[in-house]
Amino acid sequence: MIEQLIKTPFTELTGVRHPIVQTGMGWVSGPRLVTGTANAGGLGILASATMSFEELEKAILEVKSRTDQPFGVNLRADAADAGARCDLLIKHGVKVASFALAPKQDQIAKLKDHGIVVMPSIGAAKHAVKVAAWGADAVMIQGGEGGGHTGPVPTTLLLPTVLDAVDIPVIAAGGFFDGRGLAAALSYGAAGIGMGTRFLLTQDSAVPDAVKELYLRTDLTGTVVTAKVDGMPHRMLRTDLVESLEETSALRRMGPTMRRTMEFKKDSGMSWAALLKDGRAMKKAQGRTLGQMALAANTPTMLKSGLVEGDTDAGVLASGQVVGVIDDLPTCEALIERIVVRAADELKRASSYLK
């Protein structure tokens, strides 16, 4: 365990030693990975969107039993039980609440009143301005290189526009995997980096080994952005399943979509009324069409098939483009240490150019 080598507004805000965030990946960012990240000095974030309320509380308690370091929970601001989940974070003293979509102003205020750092993920400068005005403590941006749901603008262009728009700490995600990336992000003015795929490919990740090996064999051209899974742009590995989805008509996808909706309902324990309520909230918050809402249940079910059950023939595998330059499976501690040490060296080297 190394000492703090780089201090930023983000490390000061959250109390972590290193300006590195392990992002909240559905089915991946569970207690084991979050604990590994937290004990290594980074900010681990539990992914709650694929957990029931009871599963989330159990996961929070498990992390707290395994580390005394700060950690976070990623929440869906538009979920039917978002308020109750915010109360759960308050009850258990979770340090950071991150959001995949902009939380409501009253949600931010309530969490902040109880000392919780609020960090929404945003995809445009105007969204950063909005949540900053509402009181968000920090924001995370993800450029188009990132995995999962992603936008078209690369990190190198999205990051400076957000930095110019707000004066709160900005975490840069999308395309980061080593110390050179951290040094570059800090040089831009970011307060740290977020990584998903890089943390998925660690020994602390619970993803099946055979699936990890598939990731490690993937090159820089091995991902694709498709809207055929859940109606929204989603970067994932270019598997045979994904290729077939790309070629299948909407009508032929209808049957499997309904089957996966039933599977998701069973796994989540949600009633039809709760599913419909979530769907209406999603439509309002994200502007999804009815067709996109119908496809939305595909995501958790198909991700679970690949990332939990290891069935690459029936599941999808979210991935950032960095998968093409990753070739090992370190522990979280070893990964964070080498990133921070390399970043400090690169920053010193760059400063030597100054007269």
Short mmCIF file of C-alpha atoms in Angstrom, two decimals, residues 190 196 293:
data_model
loop_
_atom_site.label_atom_id
_atom_site.label_comp_id
_atom_site.label_asym_id
_atom_site.label_seq_id
_atom_site.Cartn_x
_atom_site.Cartn_y
_atom_site.Cartn_z
CA ALA A 190 -9.41 17.06 -14.22
CA GLY A 196 -14.54 0.55 -15.76
CA MET A 293 -38.49 1.35 -23.30
#
